[in-house]
Amino acid sequence: MSLESAPLGATHALAAVILDNRKFSIVFWATVALALCLTKREIRSSMFAVIKAACVPRIAIPLAGLLLYVATVVTALRSVGIWTPNLLADTAFWLIGTGLVLFFVVYDRARTDPHFFRRTALRTLAGAVILEFFVDLKPLPLPAELILVPFLVLLGALLAVSAARAELAPVSTVLNGVLAFVGLGLMLRTVTSVTGAPAGFATIDTARAFAIPVLLTITFLPFVYGIAVYGNLDGLRAELRWILNGDTALYRYARRRVLLTVGLRLRAVLRAANSPWHLMLARPSSRTEIDRVIEHIKRRRSNALATSVTTEAHLDRIATEQPPGWEYLLFAARLESGEAALVQGQSAPDNTGRAFDKLRSRRKAIDRLQRDNQEAIAIVGDIESVLGADEVLNAFGAPGEPGDAERIVLLAEKLILKRDHFQRWTRRARATSTPDDLTMLFAAHAELLDLPNQQLEEYIERWIDFGEQLPRLLEDAEQASEPLKIEMALIITVDDQVLERFTDEIARLDDAA
């Protein structure tokens, strides 16, 4: 019997099975919002531009693959009796609310958070998912849901704004209280309904409704993983085409070497995609240079240590020709190339993923910050040992004796890596999500390495300037018949006021607890 010929009661029953009051309210308000947006010419133009961009093969093909993959999973689940047609709405809401979000965010998130897939799988099985399902189990009557849905959307928007601004922390606290009150009310209603009719809750349909979003997310992760691999490799291929400037044979060689090196391992793909190809390849390039980049990827060297062929030739020339003061020229030249790599953003990415790990427990957040501060102080304490007396003597040699070129370069690279470490630590500290009542603590935490980073940067810049002036300084010293004094010591300190502010804030929070 077709839907058109079905009695009105049967049609209403079918709609009730597919869309409950809450889902209907969401669809209704989304339709209203879309209709209002379409009345604005500027918004219509933007929407058409987005649709046009989505039709580009680079996006359209993976999107078509997404729909085909989900359809295949649903078909498989239906064949074993897990998925049924009355779960069509749940599947559609999952596709729009979870599937598409994972599809569009995975490229950036997978680049910066190597634990993205594990975290997503754990969140899917977390207690919060069960609680959300339990709250949504018994929607309110339709008029109430039509009021509740826009109210929650507005509340969520206000929470996002207040959480992003420290001066609105009191407002955020009140809004969180309102949200908790609403959630508790919905929970109590569900508990009352379930305890009043437990037989209506413990059904196979309820189990299916809970299992479907979880199963869809878990089974979707391999596809998302493949999209992350594809997206990063595709971006790398585009970069190689641009760098190699139409040299088809060399491009194919580079592509083949990359694929043989990284395979389908996402972390290896990310290392290749994040590698400083444009810094290490000249124009025109060669297979030898491509092999250098592949070796850089295989050895997992920090991108801060990447050098161009020209730079390598310059360093080799200094070490081979050994002009007056060559040891210091070599040291300065290696520091300069490292600073250039850092400035160009070629530093190794921070693979901790901690910026995306929002701590909801104050105690855990405070404990983490204390550990991080201990780590920062240890970094500062360790850096001065890099230029210890024995290390400098072994690299530069005793007065009147030649230095060791390999040790000199290694000494400079240790300083470059320390500067890279400073920068990554600071970026991670400033990117970490901040609970409202810990804003001051996080601010002091993020400032801790500002002074050491500045001191190390100034030290490197002094050496770069010194390398440029060294020939003239040596000539002046020779004319004056006086030895040229060169100071190698590096002094790094932590700002005591920042550290004191951090310590005082820890004490204040402990007292308030």
Coordinates of C-alpha atoms in Angstrom, one line a residue:
M1 CA 0.0 0.0 0.0
S2 CA 1.5 3.3 -1.0
L3 CA 1.9 6.2 1.5
E4 CA -0.5 8.3 -0.6
S5 CA -3.3 5.8 -0.2
A6 CA -2.7 5.1 3.4
P7 CA -5.3 6.3 5.9
L8 CA -4.4 9.5 7.8
G9 CA -3.9 7.6 11.1
A10 CA -1.4 5.2 9.5
T11 CA 0.5 8.1 8.0
H12 CA 0.7 9.9 11.3
A13 CA 1.8 6.7 13.0
L14 CA 4.6 6.3 10.5
A15 CA 5.8 9.9 11.0
A16 CA 5.7 9.4 14.8
V17 CA 7.9 6.3 14.4
I18 CA 10.4 8.1 12.3
L19 CA 10.5 11.5 14.0
D20 CA 9.8 12.0 17.7
N21 CA 8.8 15.5 19.0
R22 CA 12.4 16.6 19.6
K23 CA 13.7 15.6 16.2
F24 CA 10.6 17.2 14.6
S25 CA 11.2 20.4 16.5
I26 CA 14.9 20.5 15.4
V27 CA 13.8 19.9 11.7
F28 CA 11.1 22.5 12.0
W29 CA 13.4 25.3 13.4
A30 CA 16.2 24.3 11.0
T31 CA 13.7 24.7 8.2
V32 CA 12.6 28.1 9.5
A33 CA 16.1 29.3 9.9
L34 CA 17.0 28.2 6.4
A35 CA 14.0 29.9 4.9
L36 CA 14.9 33.1 6.7
C37 CA 18.5 32.9 5.5
L38 CA 17.3 32.4 1.9
T39 CA 15.5 35.7 2.1
K40 CA 18.8 37.5 2.3
R41 CA 20.6 37.9 -1.0
E42 CA 24.1 37.9 0.6
I43 CA 23.4 34.6 2.4
R44 CA 21.9 33.0 -0.7
S45 CA 25.1 33.9 -2.6
S46 CA 27.3 32.5 0.1
M47 CA 25.3 29.3 0.2
F48 CA 25.5 28.9 -3.6
A49 CA 29.3 29.5 -3.3
V50 CA 29.5 26.7 -0.7
I51 CA 27.5 24.3 -2.8
K52 CA 29.7 25.2 -5.8
A53 CA 32.8 24.5 -3.8
A54 CA 31.4 21.2 -2.6
C55 CA 31.0 20.1 -6.2
V56 CA 34.8 20.3 -6.8
P57 CA 36.0 16.7 -7.4
R58 CA 38.4 16.9 -4.4
I59 CA 35.4 17.3 -2.1
A60 CA 32.6 15.8 -4.1
I61 CA 34.3 12.4 -4.6
P62 CA 35.0 11.9 -0.8
L63 CA 31.4 13.1 0.0
A64 CA 30.0 10.6 -2.4
G65 CA 32.2 7.9 -0.9
L66 CA 30.9 8.9 2.6
L67 CA 27.3 8.4 1.5
L68 CA 28.1 5.1 -0.2
Y69 CA 30.1 3.9 2.9
V70 CA 27.3 4.8 5.3
A71 CA 24.7 3.1 3.0
T72 CA 26.9 0.0 2.9
V73 CA 27.2 -0.1 6.7
V74 CA 23.5 0.4 7.2
T75 CA 22.8 -2.4 4.7
A76 CA 25.1 -4.7 6.6
L77 CA 23.5 -3.8 10.0
R78 CA 20.1 -4.4 8.5
S79 CA 21.1 -7.8 7.2
V80 CA 21.9 -8.9 10.8
G81 CA 18.8 -7.4 12.2
I82 CA 20.4 -4.4 14.1
W83 CA 19.1 -1.6 11.8
T84 CA 15.4 -1.3 11.0
P85 CA 13.5 1.4 8.9
N86 CA 12.1 3.1 12.0
L87 CA 15.7 4.2 12.8
L88 CA 15.9 6.2 9.6
A89 CA 15.6 9.5 11.4
D90 CA 18.3 8.5 13.9
T91 CA 20.6 7.6 11.1
A92 CA 19.9 10.8 9.2
F93 CA 20.6 12.9 12.4
W94 CA 23.8 11.0 13.0
L95 CA 24.9 11.6 9.4
I96 CA 24.3 15.3 9.6
G97 CA 25.4 15.8 13.2
T98 CA 28.3 13.4 13.6
G99 CA 29.2 11.9 10.2
L100 CA 29.6 15.2 8.3
V101 CA 31.4 16.9 11.3
L102 CA 33.9 14.1 11.4
F103 CA 34.3 14.3 7.7
F104 CA 35.1 18.0 7.6
V105 CA 37.1 18.4 10.8
V106 CA 39.3 15.3 10.5
Y107 CA 41.8 16.8 8.1
D108 CA 42.9 19.6 10.5
R109 CA 42.4 17.6 13.6
A110 CA 44.3 14.5 12.4
R111 CA 47.3 16.8 11.5
T112 CA 47.5 18.2 15.0
D113 CA 46.1 15.4 17.2
P114 CA 47.6 12.0 16.5
H115 CA 45.2 10.5 19.1
F116 CA 42.2 11.9 17.3
F117 CA 40.7 8.5 16.3
R118 CA 41.3 6.9 19.7
R119 CA 39.7 9.9 21.4
T120 CA 36.7 9.8 19.1
A121 CA 36.2 6.1 19.7
L122 CA 36.4 6.5 23.5
R123 CA 34.0 9.5 23.5
T124 CA 31.5 7.3 21.6
L125 CA 31.5 4.8 24.4
A126 CA 31.7 7.4 27.2
G127 CA 29.1 7.8 29.9
A128 CA 28.2 11.2 28.5
V129 CA 26.8 9.5 25.4
I130 CA 24.7 7.1 27.5
L131 CA 23.4 10.1 29.5
E132 CA 22.5 12.0 26.4
F133 CA 20.6 9.1 25.0
F134 CA 18.8 8.6 28.3
V135 CA 17.7 12.3 28.4
D136 CA 16.5 12.1 24.8
L137 CA 14.6 8.9 25.4
K138 CA 11.4 10.7 26.5
P139 CA 10.8 13.9 24.5
L140 CA 8.4 16.5 25.8
P141 CA 5.1 17.3 24.2
L142 CA 5.5 19.0 20.8
P143 CA 4.6 22.6 22.0
A144 CA 7.2 22.3 24.8
E145 CA 9.8 20.9 22.4
L146 CA 9.2 23.8 20.0
I147 CA 10.1 26.1 22.8
L148 CA 12.9 24.0 24.3
V149 CA 15.0 23.6 21.1
P150 CA 15.6 27.3 20.3
F151 CA 16.1 28.0 24.0
L152 CA 18.9 25.4 24.2
V153 CA 20.4 26.7 20.9
L154 CA 20.5 30.3 22.3
L155 CA 21.9 29.0 25.7
G156 CA 24.6 27.1 23.9
A157 CA 25.6 30.2 21.8
L158 CA 25.7 32.4 25.0
L159 CA 27.9 29.8 26.7
A160 CA 30.3 29.7 23.8
V161 CA 30.7 33.5 23.9
S162 CA 31.0 33.7 27.6
A163 CA 33.5 30.8 27.8
A164 CA 35.8 32.5 25.3
R165 CA 36.0 35.8 27.3
A166 CA 37.6 35.8 30.8
E167 CA 35.6 38.9 31.9
L168 CA 32.4 37.0 31.3
A169 CA 33.3 34.1 33.6
P170 CA 30.5 34.9 36.1
V171 CA 27.9 34.9 33.3
S172 CA 29.3 31.5 32.1
T173 CA 28.9 30.1 35.6
V174 CA 25.2 31.2 35.7
L175 CA 24.5 29.8 32.2
N176 CA 26.1 26.5 33.1
G177 CA 23.8 26.4 36.1
V178 CA 20.8 27.0 33.9
L179 CA 21.9 24.3 31.5
A180 CA 22.5 21.8 34.4
F181 CA 19.0 22.7 35.8
V182 CA 17.4 22.0 32.4
G183 CA 19.3 18.8 32.0
L184 CA 18.4 17.6 35.5
G185 CA 14.7 18.3 34.8
L186 CA 14.8 16.3 31.6
M187 CA 16.6 13.5 33.4
L188 CA 14.1 13.4 36.2
R189 CA 11.2 13.2 33.7
T190 CA 12.9 10.3 31.9
V191 CA 13.5 8.5 35.2
T192 CA 9.9 9.0 36.2
S193 CA 8.6 7.7 32.9
V194 CA 11.0 4.7 32.9
T195 CA 10.3 3.7 36.5
G196 CA 6.5 4.1 35.9
A197 CA 6.6 1.7 32.9
P198 CA 9.9 -0.2 32.8
A199 CA 8.6 -2.7 30.3
G200 CA 8.3 0.1 27.7
F201 CA 12.0 1.0 28.2
A202 CA 13.6 -2.4 28.2
T203 CA 12.8 -3.2 24.6
I204 CA 14.8 -4.3 21.6
D205 CA 13.8 -1.0 19.8
T206 CA 15.4 1.0 22.6
A207 CA 18.5 -1.1 22.4
R208 CA 18.7 -0.5 18.7
A209 CA 18.2 3.2 19.1
F210 CA 21.1 3.4 21.5
A211 CA 23.4 1.1 19.5
I212 CA 22.9 2.6 16.0
P213 CA 24.8 5.9 16.6
V214 CA 27.6 4.1 18.5
L215 CA 28.0 1.5 15.8
L216 CA 27.8 4.0 13.0
T217 CA 30.5 6.1 14.6
I218 CA 32.8 3.2 15.3
T219 CA 32.4 1.7 11.9
F220 CA 32.8 5.1 10.3
L221 CA 36.3 5.7 11.8
P222 CA 38.1 3.5 9.2
F223 CA 36.6 5.6 6.5
V224 CA 37.5 8.8 8.2
Y225 CA 41.1 7.5 8.7
G226 CA 41.2 6.8 4.9
I227 CA 39.9 10.4 4.2
A228 CA 42.7 11.8 6.5
V229 CA 45.3 9.8 4.6
Y230 CA 43.9 10.8 1.2
G231 CA 43.5 14.4 2.1
N232 CA 47.1 14.8 3.3
L233 CA 48.6 12.9 0.4
D234 CA 46.5 14.9 -2.0
G235 CA 47.7 18.2 -0.4
L236 CA 51.3 16.9 -0.6
R237 CA 50.9 16.0 -4.3
A238 CA 49.7 19.5 -5.1
E239 CA 52.6 21.0 -3.2
L240 CA 55.1 18.8 -5.1
R241 CA 53.5 19.7 -8.5
W242 CA 54.0 23.4 -7.6
I243 CA 57.6 23.0 -6.3
L244 CA 58.7 20.8 -9.2
N245 CA 57.2 23.3 -11.7
G246 CA 55.9 20.9 -14.3
D247 CA 58.7 18.3 -14.3
T248 CA 56.5 15.3 -14.7
A249 CA 59.2 12.7 -14.5
L250 CA 60.6 14.1 -11.3
Y251 CA 57.1 14.5 -9.8
R252 CA 56.3 10.9 -10.5
Y253 CA 59.6 9.9 -8.9
A254 CA 58.8 12.0 -5.8
R255 CA 55.3 10.6 -5.5
R256 CA 56.5 7.1 -5.8
R257 CA 59.2 7.6 -3.2
V258 CA 56.7 9.1 -0.8
L259 CA 54.2 6.3 -1.2
L260 CA 56.8 3.6 -0.7
T261 CA 58.1 5.4 2.4
V262 CA 54.8 6.2 4.2
G263 CA 52.3 3.7 2.8
L264 CA 48.9 4.2 4.4
R265 CA 50.2 4.9 7.9
L266 CA 48.6 8.2 8.9
R267 CA 51.5 9.4 11.2
A268 CA 54.0 8.7 8.5
V269 CA 51.8 10.5 5.9
L270 CA 51.6 13.5 8.3
R271 CA 55.4 13.6 8.7
A272 CA 55.7 13.6 4.9
A273 CA 53.0 16.3 4.5
N274 CA 54.5 18.5 7.2
S275 CA 58.0 18.1 5.9
P276 CA 59.7 21.3 4.6
W277 CA 59.8 20.3 0.9
H278 CA 59.9 23.9 -0.4
L279 CA 62.9 24.6 1.9
M280 CA 64.9 21.5 1.1
L281 CA 64.2 21.4 -2.7
A282 CA 65.8 23.8 -5.1
R283 CA 64.4 25.0 -8.4
P284 CA 65.0 23.1 -10.6
S285 CA 65.3 20.1 -8.3
S286 CA 66.8 16.7 -8.7
R287 CA 66.3 13.1 -7.6
T288 CA 69.2 13.6 -5.1
E289 CA 67.4 16.4 -3.4
I290 CA 64.1 14.4 -3.2
D291 CA 66.1 11.5 -1.7
R292 CA 67.4 14.0 1.0
V293 CA 63.8 14.9 2.0
I294 CA 62.8 11.2 2.1
E295 CA 65.8 10.5 4.3
H296 CA 64.7 13.4 6.5
I297 CA 61.3 11.8 6.8
K298 CA 62.7 8.3 7.5
R299 CA 65.0 9.6 10.3
R300 CA 62.2 11.6 11.8
R301 CA 64.4 14.7 12.1
S302 CA 62.9 17.8 13.4
N303 CA 61.8 20.2 10.7
A304 CA 63.7 22.9 12.6
L305 CA 66.9 21.1 11.4
A306 CA 65.9 21.1 7.7
T307 CA 68.4 22.8 5.4
S308 CA 68.5 23.5 1.7
V309 CA 71.1 22.2 -0.7
T310 CA 72.5 25.7 -0.9
T311 CA 72.9 26.0 2.9
E312 CA 74.5 22.5 3.1
A313 CA 77.0 23.6 0.4
H314 CA 77.7 26.8 2.3
L315 CA 78.4 24.9 5.5
D316 CA 80.6 22.4 3.7
R317 CA 82.6 25.2 2.1
I318 CA 83.3 26.8 5.4
A319 CA 84.4 23.5 7.0
T320 CA 86.6 22.6 4.0
E321 CA 88.2 26.0 3.2
Q322 CA 88.6 26.9 6.9
P323 CA 89.0 30.7 6.6
P324 CA 90.1 32.6 9.7
G325 CA 87.7 32.1 12.5
W326 CA 85.9 29.4 10.5
E327 CA 84.7 27.6 13.6
Y328 CA 82.6 30.6 14.6
L329 CA 81.5 31.3 11.1
L330 CA 80.3 27.7 10.8
F331 CA 78.5 27.9 14.2
A332 CA 76.8 31.2 13.2
A333 CA 75.8 29.9 9.7
R334 CA 74.2 26.8 11.2
L335 CA 72.2 28.9 13.7
E336 CA 71.1 31.2 11.0
S337 CA 69.7 28.4 8.8
G338 CA 67.9 26.9 11.8
E339 CA 66.4 30.3 12.7
A340 CA 65.2 30.7 9.1
A341 CA 63.5 27.2 9.3
L342 CA 61.7 28.2 12.5
V343 CA 60.6 31.6 11.2
Q344 CA 59.1 29.9 8.1
G345 CA 57.0 27.7 10.3
Q346 CA 58.8 24.6 9.5
S347 CA 59.2 23.5 13.1
A348 CA 58.0 20.0 13.9
P349 CA 54.3 20.0 14.9
D350 CA 53.2 19.5 18.4
N351 CA 52.0 15.9 18.5
T352 CA 50.7 15.9 22.0
G353 CA 47.2 16.7 21.1
R354 CA 46.7 18.3 24.5
A355 CA 45.2 21.5 23.1
F356 CA 42.1 19.4 22.3
D357 CA 42.0 17.7 25.6
K358 CA 39.6 20.0 27.6
L359 CA 40.0 19.2 31.3
R360 CA 36.7 19.5 33.2
S361 CA 38.3 18.6 36.5
R362 CA 39.9 21.6 38.3
R363 CA 42.2 19.3 40.2
K364 CA 43.4 17.5 37.1
A365 CA 44.0 20.8 35.4
I366 CA 46.0 22.2 38.3
D367 CA 48.1 19.0 38.6
R368 CA 48.8 19.1 34.9
L369 CA 49.9 22.7 35.0
Q370 CA 52.2 22.0 37.9
R371 CA 53.8 19.1 36.0
D372 CA 54.2 21.3 33.0
N373 CA 55.8 24.1 35.0
Q374 CA 58.3 21.6 36.4
E375 CA 59.0 20.5 32.8
A376 CA 59.5 24.1 31.7
I377 CA 61.9 24.8 34.6
A378 CA 63.8 21.6 33.7
I379 CA 64.1 22.7 30.1
V380 CA 65.6 26.0 31.2
G381 CA 68.0 24.4 33.6
D382 CA 69.1 21.9 30.9
I383 CA 69.8 24.4 28.1
E384 CA 72.8 26.1 29.7
S385 CA 74.5 22.7 29.8
V386 CA 74.4 22.5 26.0
L387 CA 77.2 25.1 26.0
G388 CA 79.1 23.8 28.9
A389 CA 82.8 24.3 29.1
D390 CA 83.7 20.8 28.0
E391 CA 81.2 20.8 25.1
V392 CA 82.6 24.1 23.8
L393 CA 86.2 22.9 24.1
N394 CA 85.5 19.7 22.3
A395 CA 83.8 21.5 19.5
F396 CA 85.9 24.6 19.0
G397 CA 89.2 23.3 20.2
A398 CA 91.7 24.7 22.7
P399 CA 93.3 28.1 21.8
G400 CA 95.5 27.7 18.8
E401 CA 94.0 24.3 17.8
P402 CA 91.5 23.7 15.1
G403 CA 87.9 22.8 15.9
D404 CA 85.7 19.9 15.0
A405 CA 83.3 20.8 12.3
E406 CA 80.9 18.0 13.0
R407 CA 80.7 18.8 16.8
I408 CA 80.3 22.5 16.0
V409 CA 77.3 21.8 13.8
L410 CA 75.9 19.4 16.4
L411 CA 76.2 22.1 19.1
A412 CA 74.3 24.6 17.0
E413 CA 71.6 22.1 16.2
K414 CA 71.1 21.4 19.9
L415 CA 70.4 25.1 20.4
I416 CA 68.0 25.1 17.4
L417 CA 66.1 22.1 18.9
K418 CA 65.9 23.8 22.3
R419 CA 64.4 26.9 20.7
D420 CA 62.0 24.7 18.8
H421 CA 61.1 23.0 22.0
F422 CA 60.5 26.4 23.7
Q423 CA 58.2 27.5 20.9
R424 CA 56.2 24.3 20.8
W425 CA 55.8 24.3 24.6
T426 CA 54.5 27.9 24.5
R427 CA 52.1 27.3 21.7
R428 CA 50.7 24.2 23.4
A429 CA 50.3 26.2 26.7
R430 CA 48.4 29.0 25.0
A431 CA 46.2 26.6 22.9
T432 CA 45.1 24.4 25.8
S433 CA 41.4 24.9 26.8
T434 CA 41.0 27.0 29.9
P435 CA 38.4 26.4 32.6
D436 CA 36.7 29.6 33.6
D437 CA 38.0 29.8 37.2
L438 CA 41.6 28.9 36.1
T439 CA 42.1 31.8 33.6
M440 CA 44.7 33.6 35.7
L441 CA 46.6 30.4 36.4
F442 CA 46.7 29.4 32.7
A443 CA 47.9 32.9 31.8
A444 CA 50.9 32.7 34.2
H445 CA 51.6 29.2 33.0
A446 CA 51.7 30.3 29.3
E447 CA 54.0 33.2 30.1
L448 CA 56.6 31.0 31.9
L449 CA 58.9 30.5 28.9
D450 CA 58.4 33.9 27.3
L451 CA 61.6 35.3 28.8
P452 CA 63.8 32.2 28.2
N453 CA 62.5 32.1 24.6
Q454 CA 63.4 35.7 24.2
Q455 CA 66.9 35.3 25.7
L456 CA 67.6 32.3 23.5
E457 CA 66.4 34.2 20.4
E458 CA 68.6 37.2 21.2
Y459 CA 71.6 34.9 21.8
I460 CA 71.1 33.3 18.3
E461 CA 70.6 36.7 16.7
R462 CA 73.8 38.0 18.3
W463 CA 75.7 35.1 16.8
I464 CA 74.2 35.6 13.4
D465 CA 75.3 39.2 13.5
F466 CA 78.7 38.2 14.9
G467 CA 79.2 35.8 12.0
E468 CA 78.6 38.6 9.5
Q469 CA 81.0 41.0 11.3
L470 CA 83.7 38.4 12.2
P471 CA 86.0 39.0 9.2
R472 CA 86.1 42.7 10.0
L473 CA 86.6 42.1 13.7
L474 CA 89.5 39.7 13.0
E475 CA 91.1 42.3 10.7
D476 CA 90.7 45.0 13.4
A477 CA 92.2 42.7 16.1
E478 CA 95.1 41.8 13.9
Q479 CA 95.9 45.5 13.2
A480 CA 95.6 46.3 16.9
S481 CA 97.8 43.2 17.7
E482 CA 95.2 42.1 20.3
P483 CA 93.4 38.8 20.5
L484 CA 89.7 38.8 19.7
K485 CA 87.7 37.7 22.8
I486 CA 84.6 35.6 22.0
E487 CA 82.0 35.0 24.7
M488 CA 80.2 31.6 24.3
A489 CA 78.3 31.6 27.6
L490 CA 74.5 31.4 27.4
I491 CA 72.5 32.5 30.4
I492 CA 68.8 31.6 30.5
T493 CA 66.5 32.6 33.3
V494 CA 62.8 32.3 34.2
D495 CA 60.9 35.4 35.1
D496 CA 60.6 35.2 38.9
Q497 CA 57.5 37.4 38.9
V498 CA 55.7 35.1 36.6
L499 CA 56.7 32.1 38.6
E500 CA 55.7 33.8 41.8
R501 CA 52.3 34.7 40.3
F502 CA 51.8 31.1 39.2
T503 CA 52.7 29.8 42.7
D504 CA 50.5 32.3 44.4
E505 CA 47.5 31.4 42.2
I506 CA 48.0 27.7 43.0
A507 CA 48.0 28.5 46.7
R508 CA 44.9 30.7 46.3
L509 CA 43.0 27.9 44.4
D510 CA 44.1 25.3 47.0
D511 CA 42.8 27.5 49.8
A512 CA 39.5 28.1 48.0
A513 CA 39.0 24.4 47.4

